[in-house]
Coordinates of C-alpha atoms in Angstrom, one line a residue:
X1 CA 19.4 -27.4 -2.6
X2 CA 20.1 -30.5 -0.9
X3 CA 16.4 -30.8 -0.1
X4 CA 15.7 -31.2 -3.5
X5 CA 17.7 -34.3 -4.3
X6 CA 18.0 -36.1 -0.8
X7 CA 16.0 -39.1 -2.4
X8 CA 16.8 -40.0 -6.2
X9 CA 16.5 -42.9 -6.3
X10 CA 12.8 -44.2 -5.8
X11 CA 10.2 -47.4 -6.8
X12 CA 8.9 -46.9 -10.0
X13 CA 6.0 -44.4 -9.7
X14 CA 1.7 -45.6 -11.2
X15 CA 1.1 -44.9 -15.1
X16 CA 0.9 -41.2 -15.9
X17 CA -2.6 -39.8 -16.6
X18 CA -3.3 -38.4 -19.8
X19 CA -2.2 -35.1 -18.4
X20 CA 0.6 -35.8 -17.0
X21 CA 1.6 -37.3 -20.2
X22 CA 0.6 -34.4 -22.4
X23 CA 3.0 -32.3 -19.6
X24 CA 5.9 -35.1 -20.6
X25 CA 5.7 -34.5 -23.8
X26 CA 6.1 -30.8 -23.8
X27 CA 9.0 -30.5 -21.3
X28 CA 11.9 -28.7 -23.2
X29 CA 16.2 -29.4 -22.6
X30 CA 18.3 -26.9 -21.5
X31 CA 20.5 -24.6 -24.5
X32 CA 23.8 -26.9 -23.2
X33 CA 21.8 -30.4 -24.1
X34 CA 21.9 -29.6 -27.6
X35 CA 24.5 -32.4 -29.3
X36 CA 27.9 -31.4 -29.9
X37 CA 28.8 -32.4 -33.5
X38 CA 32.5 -32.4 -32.9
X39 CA 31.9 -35.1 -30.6
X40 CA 29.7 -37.2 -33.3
X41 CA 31.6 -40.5 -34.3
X42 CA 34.3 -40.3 -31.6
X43 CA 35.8 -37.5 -34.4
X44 CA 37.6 -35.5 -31.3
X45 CA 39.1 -37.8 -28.8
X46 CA 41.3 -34.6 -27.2
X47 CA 37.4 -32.7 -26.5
X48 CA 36.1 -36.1 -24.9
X49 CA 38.9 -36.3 -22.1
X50 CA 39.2 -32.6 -21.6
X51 CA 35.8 -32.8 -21.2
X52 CA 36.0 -35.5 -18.8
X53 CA 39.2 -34.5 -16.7
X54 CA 37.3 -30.8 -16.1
X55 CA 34.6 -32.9 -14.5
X56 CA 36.2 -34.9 -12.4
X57 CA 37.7 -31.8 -11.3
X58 CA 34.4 -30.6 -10.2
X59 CA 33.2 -28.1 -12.9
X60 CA 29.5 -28.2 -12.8
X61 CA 29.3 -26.7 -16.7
X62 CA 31.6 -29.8 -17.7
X63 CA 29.8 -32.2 -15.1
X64 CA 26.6 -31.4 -17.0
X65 CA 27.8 -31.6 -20.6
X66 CA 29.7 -34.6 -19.6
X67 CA 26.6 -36.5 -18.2
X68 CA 24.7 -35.0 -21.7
X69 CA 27.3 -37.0 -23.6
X70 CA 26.3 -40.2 -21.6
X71 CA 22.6 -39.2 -22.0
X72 CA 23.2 -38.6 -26.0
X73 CA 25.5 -40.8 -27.1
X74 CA 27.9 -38.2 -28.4
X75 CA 31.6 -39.0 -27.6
X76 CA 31.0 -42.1 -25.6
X77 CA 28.8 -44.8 -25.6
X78 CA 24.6 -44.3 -24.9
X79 CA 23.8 -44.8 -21.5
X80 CA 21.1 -42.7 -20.0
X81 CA 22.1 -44.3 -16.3
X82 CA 26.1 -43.0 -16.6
X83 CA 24.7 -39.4 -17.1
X84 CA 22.5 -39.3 -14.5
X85 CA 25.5 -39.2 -11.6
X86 CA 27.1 -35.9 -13.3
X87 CA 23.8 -34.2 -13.8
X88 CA 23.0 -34.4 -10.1
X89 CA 26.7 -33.4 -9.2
X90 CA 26.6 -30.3 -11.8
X91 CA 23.1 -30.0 -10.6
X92 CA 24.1 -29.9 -6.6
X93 CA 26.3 -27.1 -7.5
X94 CA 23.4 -25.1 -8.6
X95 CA 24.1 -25.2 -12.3
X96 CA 20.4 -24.2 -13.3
X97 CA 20.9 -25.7 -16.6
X98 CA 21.7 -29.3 -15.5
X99 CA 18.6 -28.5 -12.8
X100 CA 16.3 -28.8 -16.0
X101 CA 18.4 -32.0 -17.6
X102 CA 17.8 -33.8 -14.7
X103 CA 14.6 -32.7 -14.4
X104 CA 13.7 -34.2 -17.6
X105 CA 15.2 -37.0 -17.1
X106 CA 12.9 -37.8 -14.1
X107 CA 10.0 -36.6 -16.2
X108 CA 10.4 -38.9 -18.7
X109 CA 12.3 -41.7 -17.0
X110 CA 15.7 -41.4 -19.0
X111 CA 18.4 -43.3 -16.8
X112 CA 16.3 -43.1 -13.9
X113 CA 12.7 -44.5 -12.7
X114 CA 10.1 -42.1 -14.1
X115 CA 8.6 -39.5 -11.0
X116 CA 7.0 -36.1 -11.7
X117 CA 7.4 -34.7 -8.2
X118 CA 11.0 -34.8 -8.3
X119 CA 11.3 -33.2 -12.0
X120 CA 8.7 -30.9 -10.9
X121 CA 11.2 -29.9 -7.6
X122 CA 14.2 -29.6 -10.4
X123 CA 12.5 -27.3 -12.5
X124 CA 11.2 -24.8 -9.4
X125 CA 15.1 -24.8 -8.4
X126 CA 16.1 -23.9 -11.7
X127 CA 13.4 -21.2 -12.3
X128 CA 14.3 -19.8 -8.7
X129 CA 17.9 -18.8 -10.4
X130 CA 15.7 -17.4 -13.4
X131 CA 16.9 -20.2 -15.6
X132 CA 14.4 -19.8 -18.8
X133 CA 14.1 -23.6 -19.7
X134 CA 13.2 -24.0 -16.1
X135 CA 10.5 -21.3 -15.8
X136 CA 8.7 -23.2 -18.7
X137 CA 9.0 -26.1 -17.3
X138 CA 7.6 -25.0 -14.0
X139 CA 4.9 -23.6 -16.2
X140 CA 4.1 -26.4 -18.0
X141 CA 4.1 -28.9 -14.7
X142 CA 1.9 -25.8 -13.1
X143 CA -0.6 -25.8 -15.5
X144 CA -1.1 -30.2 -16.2
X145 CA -0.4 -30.8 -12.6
X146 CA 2.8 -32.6 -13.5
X147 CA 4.5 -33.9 -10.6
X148 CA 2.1 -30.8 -8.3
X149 CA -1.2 -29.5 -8.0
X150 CA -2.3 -27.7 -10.8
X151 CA -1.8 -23.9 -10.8
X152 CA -3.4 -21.9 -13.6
X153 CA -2.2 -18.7 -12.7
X154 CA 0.9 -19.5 -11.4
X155 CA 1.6 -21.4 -14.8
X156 CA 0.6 -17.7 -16.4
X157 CA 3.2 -16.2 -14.1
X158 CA 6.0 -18.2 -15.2
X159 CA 5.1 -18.7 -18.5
X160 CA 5.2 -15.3 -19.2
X161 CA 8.8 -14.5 -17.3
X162 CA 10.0 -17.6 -19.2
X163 CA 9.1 -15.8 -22.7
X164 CA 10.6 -12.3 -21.0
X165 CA 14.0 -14.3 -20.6
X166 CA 14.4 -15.8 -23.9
X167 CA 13.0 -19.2 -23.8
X168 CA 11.5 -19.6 -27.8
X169 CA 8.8 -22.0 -26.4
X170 CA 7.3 -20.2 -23.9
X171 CA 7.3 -17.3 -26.1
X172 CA 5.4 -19.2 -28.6
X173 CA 2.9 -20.7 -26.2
X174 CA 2.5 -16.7 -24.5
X175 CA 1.8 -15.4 -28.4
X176 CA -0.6 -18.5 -29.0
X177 CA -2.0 -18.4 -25.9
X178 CA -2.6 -13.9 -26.2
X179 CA -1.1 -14.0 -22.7
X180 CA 0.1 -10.4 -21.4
X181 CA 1.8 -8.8 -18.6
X182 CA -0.6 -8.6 -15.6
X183 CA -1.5 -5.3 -14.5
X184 CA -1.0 -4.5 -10.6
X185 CA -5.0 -4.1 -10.4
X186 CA -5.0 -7.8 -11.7
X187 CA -2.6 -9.1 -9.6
X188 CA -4.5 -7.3 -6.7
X189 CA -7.5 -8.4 -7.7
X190 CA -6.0 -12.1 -8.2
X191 CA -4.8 -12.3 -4.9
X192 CA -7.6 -9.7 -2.9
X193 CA -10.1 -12.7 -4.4
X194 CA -7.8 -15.6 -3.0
X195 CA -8.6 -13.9 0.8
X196 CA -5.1 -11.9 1.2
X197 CA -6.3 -8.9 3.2
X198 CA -3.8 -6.6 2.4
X199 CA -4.4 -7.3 -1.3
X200 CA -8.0 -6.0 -0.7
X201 CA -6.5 -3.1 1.3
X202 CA -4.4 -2.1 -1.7
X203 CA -7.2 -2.6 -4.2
X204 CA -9.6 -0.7 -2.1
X205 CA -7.2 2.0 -1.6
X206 CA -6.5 2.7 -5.7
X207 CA -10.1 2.2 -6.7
X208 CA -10.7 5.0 -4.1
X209 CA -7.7 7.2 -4.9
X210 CA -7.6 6.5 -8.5
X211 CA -4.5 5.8 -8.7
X212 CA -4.9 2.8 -11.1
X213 CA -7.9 4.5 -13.9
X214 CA -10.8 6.4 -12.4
X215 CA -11.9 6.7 -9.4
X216 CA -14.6 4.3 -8.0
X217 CA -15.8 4.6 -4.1
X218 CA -18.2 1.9 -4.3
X219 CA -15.9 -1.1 -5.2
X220 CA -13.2 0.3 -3.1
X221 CA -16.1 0.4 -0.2
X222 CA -16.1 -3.6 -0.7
X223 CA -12.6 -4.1 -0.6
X224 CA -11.9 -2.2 2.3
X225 CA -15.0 -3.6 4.1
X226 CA -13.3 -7.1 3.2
X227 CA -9.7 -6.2 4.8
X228 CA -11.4 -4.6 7.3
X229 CA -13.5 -7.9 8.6
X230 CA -9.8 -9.4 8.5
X231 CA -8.6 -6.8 11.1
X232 CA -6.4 -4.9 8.8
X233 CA -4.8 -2.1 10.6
X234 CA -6.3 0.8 8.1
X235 CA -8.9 -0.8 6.3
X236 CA -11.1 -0.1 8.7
X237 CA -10.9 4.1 9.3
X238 CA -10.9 4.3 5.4
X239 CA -14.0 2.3 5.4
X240 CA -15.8 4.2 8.1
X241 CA -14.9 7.4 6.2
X242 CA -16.6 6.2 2.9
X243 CA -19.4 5.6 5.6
X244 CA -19.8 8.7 7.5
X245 CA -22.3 10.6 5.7
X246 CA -24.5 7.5 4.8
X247 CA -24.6 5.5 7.7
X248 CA -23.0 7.5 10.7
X249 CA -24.5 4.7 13.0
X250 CA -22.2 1.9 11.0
X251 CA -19.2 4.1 10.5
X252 CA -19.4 4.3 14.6
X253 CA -19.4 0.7 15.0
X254 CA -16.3 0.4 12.4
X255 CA -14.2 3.2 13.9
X256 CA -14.5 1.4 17.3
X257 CA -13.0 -1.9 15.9
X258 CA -10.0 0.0 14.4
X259 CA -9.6 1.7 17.6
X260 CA -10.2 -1.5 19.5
X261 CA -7.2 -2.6 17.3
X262 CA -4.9 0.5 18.6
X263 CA -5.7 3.3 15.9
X264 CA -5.6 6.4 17.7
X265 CA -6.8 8.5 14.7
X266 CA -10.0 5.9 14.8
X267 CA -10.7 6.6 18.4
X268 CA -10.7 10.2 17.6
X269 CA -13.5 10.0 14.9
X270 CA -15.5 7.2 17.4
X271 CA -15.9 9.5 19.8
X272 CA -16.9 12.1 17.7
X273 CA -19.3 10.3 16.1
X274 CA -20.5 8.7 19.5
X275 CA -21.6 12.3 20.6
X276 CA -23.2 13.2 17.4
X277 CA -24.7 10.3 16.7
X278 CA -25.4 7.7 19.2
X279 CA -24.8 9.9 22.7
X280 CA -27.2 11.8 21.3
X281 CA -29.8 10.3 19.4
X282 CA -32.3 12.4 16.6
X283 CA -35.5 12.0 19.3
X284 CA -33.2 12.8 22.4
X285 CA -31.6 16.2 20.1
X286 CA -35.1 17.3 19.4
X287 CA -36.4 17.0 23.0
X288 CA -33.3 18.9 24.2
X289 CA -33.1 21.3 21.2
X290 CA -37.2 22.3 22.2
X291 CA -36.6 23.0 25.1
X292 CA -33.6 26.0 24.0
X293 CA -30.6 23.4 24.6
X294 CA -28.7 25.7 22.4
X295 CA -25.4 22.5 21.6
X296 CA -28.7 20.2 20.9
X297 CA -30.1 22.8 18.3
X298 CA -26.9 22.8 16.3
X299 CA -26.0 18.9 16.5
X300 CA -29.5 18.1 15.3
X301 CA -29.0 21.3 12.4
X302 CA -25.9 19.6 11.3
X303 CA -27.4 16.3 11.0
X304 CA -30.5 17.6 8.8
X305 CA -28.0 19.8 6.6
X306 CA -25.5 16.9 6.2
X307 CA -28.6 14.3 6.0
X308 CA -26.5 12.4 8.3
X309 CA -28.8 9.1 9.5
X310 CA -31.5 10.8 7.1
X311 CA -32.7 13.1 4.6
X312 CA -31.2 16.8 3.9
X313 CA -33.5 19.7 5.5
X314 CA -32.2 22.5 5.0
X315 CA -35.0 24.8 6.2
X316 CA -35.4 22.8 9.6
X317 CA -31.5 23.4 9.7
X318 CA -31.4 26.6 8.9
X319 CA -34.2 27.4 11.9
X320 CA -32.3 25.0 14.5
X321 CA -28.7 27.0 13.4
X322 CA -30.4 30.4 13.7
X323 CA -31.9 29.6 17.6
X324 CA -28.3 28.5 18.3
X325 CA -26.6 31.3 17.1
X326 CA -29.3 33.3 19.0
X327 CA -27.4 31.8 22.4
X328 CA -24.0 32.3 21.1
X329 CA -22.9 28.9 20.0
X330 CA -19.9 29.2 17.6
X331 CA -20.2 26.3 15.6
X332 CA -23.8 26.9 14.9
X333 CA -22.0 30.6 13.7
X334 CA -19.8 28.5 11.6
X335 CA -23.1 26.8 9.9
X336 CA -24.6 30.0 9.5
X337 CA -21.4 31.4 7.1
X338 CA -22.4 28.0 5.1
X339 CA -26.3 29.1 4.7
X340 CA -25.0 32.2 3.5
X341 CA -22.2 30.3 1.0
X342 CA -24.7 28.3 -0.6
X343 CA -27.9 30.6 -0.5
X344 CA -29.8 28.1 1.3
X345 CA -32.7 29.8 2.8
X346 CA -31.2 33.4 2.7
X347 CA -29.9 35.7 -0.3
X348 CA -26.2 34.4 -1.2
X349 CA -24.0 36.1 0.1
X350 CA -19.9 35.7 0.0
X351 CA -18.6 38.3 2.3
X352 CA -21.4 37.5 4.9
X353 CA -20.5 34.0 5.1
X354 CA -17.1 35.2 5.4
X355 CA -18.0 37.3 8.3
X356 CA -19.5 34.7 10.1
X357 CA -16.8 31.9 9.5
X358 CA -14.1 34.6 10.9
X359 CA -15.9 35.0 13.5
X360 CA -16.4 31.0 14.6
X361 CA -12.9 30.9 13.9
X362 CA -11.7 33.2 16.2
X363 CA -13.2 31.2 18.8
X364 CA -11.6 28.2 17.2
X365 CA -13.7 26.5 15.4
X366 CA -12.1 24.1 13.0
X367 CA -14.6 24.1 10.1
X368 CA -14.7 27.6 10.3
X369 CA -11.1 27.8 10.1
X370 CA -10.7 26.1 7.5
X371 CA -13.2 28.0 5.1
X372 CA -11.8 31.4 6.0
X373 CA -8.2 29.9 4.8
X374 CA -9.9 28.6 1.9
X375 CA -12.0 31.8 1.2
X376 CA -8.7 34.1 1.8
X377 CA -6.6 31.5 -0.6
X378 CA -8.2 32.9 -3.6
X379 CA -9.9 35.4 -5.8
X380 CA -13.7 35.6 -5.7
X381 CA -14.3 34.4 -2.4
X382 CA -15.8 37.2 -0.8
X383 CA -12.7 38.9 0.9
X384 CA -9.4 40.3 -0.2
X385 CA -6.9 37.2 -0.7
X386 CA -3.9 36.9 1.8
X387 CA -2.3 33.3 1.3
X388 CA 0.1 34.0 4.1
X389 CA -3.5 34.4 6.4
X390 CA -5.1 31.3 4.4
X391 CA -2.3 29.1 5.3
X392 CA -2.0 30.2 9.1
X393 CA -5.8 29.3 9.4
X394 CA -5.2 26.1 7.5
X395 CA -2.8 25.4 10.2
X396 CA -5.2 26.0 12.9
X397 CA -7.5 23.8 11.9
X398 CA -5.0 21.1 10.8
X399 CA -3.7 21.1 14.2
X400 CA -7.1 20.0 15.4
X401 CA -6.6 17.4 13.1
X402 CA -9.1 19.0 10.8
X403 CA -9.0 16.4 7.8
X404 CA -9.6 19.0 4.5
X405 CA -7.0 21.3 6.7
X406 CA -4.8 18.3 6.5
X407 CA -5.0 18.4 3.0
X408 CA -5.3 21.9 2.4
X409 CA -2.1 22.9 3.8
X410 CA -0.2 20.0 2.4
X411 CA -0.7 21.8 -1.1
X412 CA 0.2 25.0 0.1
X413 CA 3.9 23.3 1.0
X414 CA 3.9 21.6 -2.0
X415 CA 2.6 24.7 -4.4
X416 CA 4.2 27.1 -2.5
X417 CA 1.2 29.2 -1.6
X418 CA 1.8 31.6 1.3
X419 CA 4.6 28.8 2.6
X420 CA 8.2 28.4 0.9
X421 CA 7.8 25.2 -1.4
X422 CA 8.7 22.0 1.3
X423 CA 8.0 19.2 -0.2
X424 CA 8.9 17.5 3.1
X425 CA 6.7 19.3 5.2
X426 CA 3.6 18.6 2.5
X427 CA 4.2 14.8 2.8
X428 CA 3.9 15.4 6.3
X429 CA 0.6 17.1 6.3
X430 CA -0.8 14.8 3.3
X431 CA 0.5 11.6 5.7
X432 CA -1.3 12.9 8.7
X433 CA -4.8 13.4 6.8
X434 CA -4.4 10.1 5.1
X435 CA -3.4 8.6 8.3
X436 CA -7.3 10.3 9.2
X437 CA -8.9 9.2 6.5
X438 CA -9.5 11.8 4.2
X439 CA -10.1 10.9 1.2
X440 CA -8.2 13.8 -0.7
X441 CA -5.3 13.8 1.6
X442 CA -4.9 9.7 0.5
X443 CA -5.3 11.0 -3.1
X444 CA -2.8 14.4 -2.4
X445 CA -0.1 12.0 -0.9
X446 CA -0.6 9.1 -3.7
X447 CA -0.1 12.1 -6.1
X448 CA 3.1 13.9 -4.3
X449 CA 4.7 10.1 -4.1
X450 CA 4.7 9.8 -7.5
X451 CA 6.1 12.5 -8.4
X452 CA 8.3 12.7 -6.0
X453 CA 11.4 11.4 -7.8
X454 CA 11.7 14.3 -10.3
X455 CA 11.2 16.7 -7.8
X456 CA 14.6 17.8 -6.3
X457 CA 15.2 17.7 -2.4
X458 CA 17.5 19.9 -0.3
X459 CA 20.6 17.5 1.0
X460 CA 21.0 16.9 4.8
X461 CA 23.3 18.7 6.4
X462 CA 24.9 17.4 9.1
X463 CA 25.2 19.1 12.2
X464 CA 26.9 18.5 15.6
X465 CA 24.6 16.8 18.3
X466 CA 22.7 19.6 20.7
X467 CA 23.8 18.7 24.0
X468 CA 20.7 18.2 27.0
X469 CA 21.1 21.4 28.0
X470 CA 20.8 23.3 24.6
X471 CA 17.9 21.3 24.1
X472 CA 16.4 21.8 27.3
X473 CA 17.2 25.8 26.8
X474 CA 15.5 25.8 23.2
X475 CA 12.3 23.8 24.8
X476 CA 9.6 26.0 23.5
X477 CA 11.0 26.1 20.1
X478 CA 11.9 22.9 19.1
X479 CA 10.2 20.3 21.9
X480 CA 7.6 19.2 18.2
X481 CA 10.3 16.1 17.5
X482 CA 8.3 13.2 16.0
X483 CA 9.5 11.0 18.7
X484 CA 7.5 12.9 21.2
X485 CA 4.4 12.5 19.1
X486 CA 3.8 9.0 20.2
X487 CA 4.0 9.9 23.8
X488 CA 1.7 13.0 23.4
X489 CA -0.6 10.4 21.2
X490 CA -0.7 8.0 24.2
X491 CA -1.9 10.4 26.8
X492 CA -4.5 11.9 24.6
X493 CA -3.3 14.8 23.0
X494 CA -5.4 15.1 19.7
X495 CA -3.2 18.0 17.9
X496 CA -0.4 18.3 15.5
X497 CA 2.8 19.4 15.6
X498 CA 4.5 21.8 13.2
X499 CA 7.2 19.6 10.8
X500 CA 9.4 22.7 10.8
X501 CA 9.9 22.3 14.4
X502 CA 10.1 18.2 13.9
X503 CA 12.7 18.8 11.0
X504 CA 14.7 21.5 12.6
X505 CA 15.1 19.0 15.7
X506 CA 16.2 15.9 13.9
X507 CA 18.8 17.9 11.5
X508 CA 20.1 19.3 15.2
X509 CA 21.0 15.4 15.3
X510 CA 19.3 14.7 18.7
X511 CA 19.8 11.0 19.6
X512 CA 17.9 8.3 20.9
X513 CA 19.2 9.0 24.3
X514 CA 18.4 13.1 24.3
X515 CA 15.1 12.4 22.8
X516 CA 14.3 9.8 25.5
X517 CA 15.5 13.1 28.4
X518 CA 13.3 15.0 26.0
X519 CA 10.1 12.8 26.8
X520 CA 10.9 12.8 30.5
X521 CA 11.0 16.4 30.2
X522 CA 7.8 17.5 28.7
X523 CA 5.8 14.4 30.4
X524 CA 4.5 16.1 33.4
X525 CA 3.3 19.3 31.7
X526 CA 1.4 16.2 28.9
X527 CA -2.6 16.5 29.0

């Protein structure tokens, strides 16, 4: 606060310009500078010098009516220059009201040389103790570029939290003026347009989840494209993931940067692309798929059924998968449960696709583990449902950091399906797909959060600290603490852990100092 009034006293400022007039003019007085009529006429004597003795005791509320006295004429003789020292001293004691006074006063040159910049100073102190008077004038300096630069949204800002605290003029200028509450897509918006990159982050993110109206991937493409050229730490996987099936080739080049900028889920999906897409190319696939290469055959049969760098053709991918399979490949196995899912070039047939994702599966296959969860999660899905089988596939896949997997078995914690309900352990799931970049985990995890308040937790309960030993001795149980992820993350290891393991080891109460034996433990057996 002593920042704000080091200098009072100053040469008399140039002329005001028509706007800075206009700003004058409109400038409002505190509730407390409103006349006292006991004091009209020297009537009450007694109220003057009680009055006067409470200031020159040091009571800011009776410095500042005592200087509005001065400033009025009410109780004592007019003289604007007498009330200026007891505003500052009320005012230097952070009495918001006498903040504003003062602040006139400079505006309009009462008892003091006339300078905007200072009033302009007083009324941002006031407003920053949420002093209504001061908010409007902050908005009114804001918007004529009274003693500032102008501000137009800004001057919204406070104009409207002026009228939400009571002041009767801003209220009038906010009902004249139709202003409304911004909505958090219009402050994003406001501020995403102004350059702030994690503005366009957050944008991005709820056009793509729709958290804030329907859901919109093109414009949240832009926004996230526009954090990501600023190096945001996620804008850049979420933006590569809008990109994957269009332009593989780009996605590539954007999952390098995050990775180049330390995300390890980023490096993951690089490298996958890299060998699908730019380790080996369409021309180099075909040469190698002619001559029998059976991996060639199904890379190039997932590109032309995904129309990945291309169009979708099916029947070439349906002959490349078909060769494959001929040699034994399990993944082109896994495509061959989809041909007979969809009906695309053979007769459609459920339980056949579900015979050939269980068999990709067993030879762990993510995508095929994940469609025999989700084919045994529910009726009319060609087998016999089991959601305690669904959800142990789900897992397999998830912890090959399968992204739908992610998501999948997320819902079954938080549904209850085949798990006991854990609304823990589906955050954890949902946060490691959205952490990915898959799309419905990000809008699974946005939903969960929400409603996460009226959904009731299980309390804590506090245990006694596992000693080294006991922790040591329970190893293969309970080594899947989230510390140790990091470590794990660092040396390579792609997988997940299981949150009942991670949740089981934190309630045990393990330390910083355990969990650091822990790491030294299970380092040399790390991939």
């Amino acid at each position: 606060m002593t920042l704000v009034f080091a200098v009072l006293l100053v040469p008399p400022l140039r002329a005001l310009t028509a706007d800075e007039q206009r700003a004058a003019d409109k400038l409002v007085d505190s509730p407390g500078a409103r006349a006292d009529w006991r004091l009209k006429d020297g009537k009450s004597p007694a109220l003057v010098r009680r009055i006067k003795n409470e200031a020159e005791a040091g009571e800011p509320a009776a410095q500042h009516r005592y200087g509005m006295m001065w400033l009025q004429g009410y109780g004592v003789e007019k003289d604007a220059a007498a009330a200026i020292p007891w505003l500052e001293a009320a005012a230097l004691q952070k009495d918001a009201e006498a903040m504003v006074d003062l602040g006139v006063c400079y505006a309009r040159g009462s008892g003091v040389e006339q300078e905007p910049a200072q009033a302009a100073k007083l009324f941002a102190a006031a407003a920053a103790l949420r002093n209504a008077e001061g908010l409007y004038n902050l908005a009114i300096s804001r918007e004529f570029g009274f003693g500032t630069t102008k501000q137009p949204w800004e001057a919204r800002d406070s104009m409207v939290e002026a009228a939400d605290l009571g002041s009767v003029a801003a209220a009038e200028e906010v009902e004249a003026r139709q202003y409304r509450r911004l909505s958090r897509r219009e402050i994003l918006e406001r501020a995403a347009t102004s350059g702030n990159a994690e503005a366009q982050f957050c944008l991005g993110y709820d056009l793509l989840t729709g958290s804030d109206g329907g859901e919109k991937p093109v414009e949240a493409a832009q926004w996230l494209r526009r954090a990501a050229e600023q190096d945001h730490p996620k804008a850049g996987i979420y933006y590569a993931n809008l990109l994957e099936k269009t332009d593989p080739a780009e996605a590539a080049v954007w999952y390098a940067k995050a990775a180049a900028n330390g995300n390890q889920q980023a490096q993951a999906k690089k490298l996958e692309l890299k060998a699908l897409q730019q380790r080996y190319p369409v021309a180099r696939l075909e040469q190698s798929a002619a001559r029998g290469d059976a991996q060639a055959q199904v890379e190039l049969a997932m590109i032309y059924y995904n129309g990945q760098g291309g169009p979708v053709d099916l029947v070439k991918a349906l002959d490349l998968t078909r060769k494959s399979v001929a040699q034994g490949n399990p993944m082109a196995e896994a495509y061959m449960g989809l041909f007979y899912y969809g009906g695309h070039g053979v007769k459609k047939e459920l339980h056949e696709a579900v015979s050939w994702w269980r068999k990709a599966a067993e030879q762990g296959v993510a995508m095929a583990q994940h469609n025999l969860g989700w084919a045994l999660a529910s009726e009319g899905r060609g087998t016999t449902p089991n959601a305690e089988e669904s959800v142990a596939w789900y897992r397999k896949a998830a912890n090959q950091g399968y992204g739908p997997s992610l998501h999948a078995l997320g819902l079954a914690y938080r549904d209850g399906k085949g798990v006991p309900v854990d609304l823990n352990a589906a955050e954890f799931w949902l946060q490691t797909g959205a952490d990915l970049g898959d799309p419905s985990s990000v809008s699974a995890l946005a939903m969960l959060k929400k409603e996460e308040s009226a959904r009731p937790r299980p309390v804590a309960v506090t245990v006694k600290p596992m000693t080294r030993e006991e922790i040591e001795q329970d190893l293969d149980a309970k080594v899947a603490a989230v510390e140790i992820v990091a470590e794990l993350r660092k040396r390579g290891y792609s997988g997940l852990v299981d949150p009942g393991m991670m949740a089981e080891l934190k309630k045990k109460g393990a330390d910083a100092a355990l969990l650091q034996e822990l790491r030294r433990v299970v380092a040399p057996v790390l991939p």
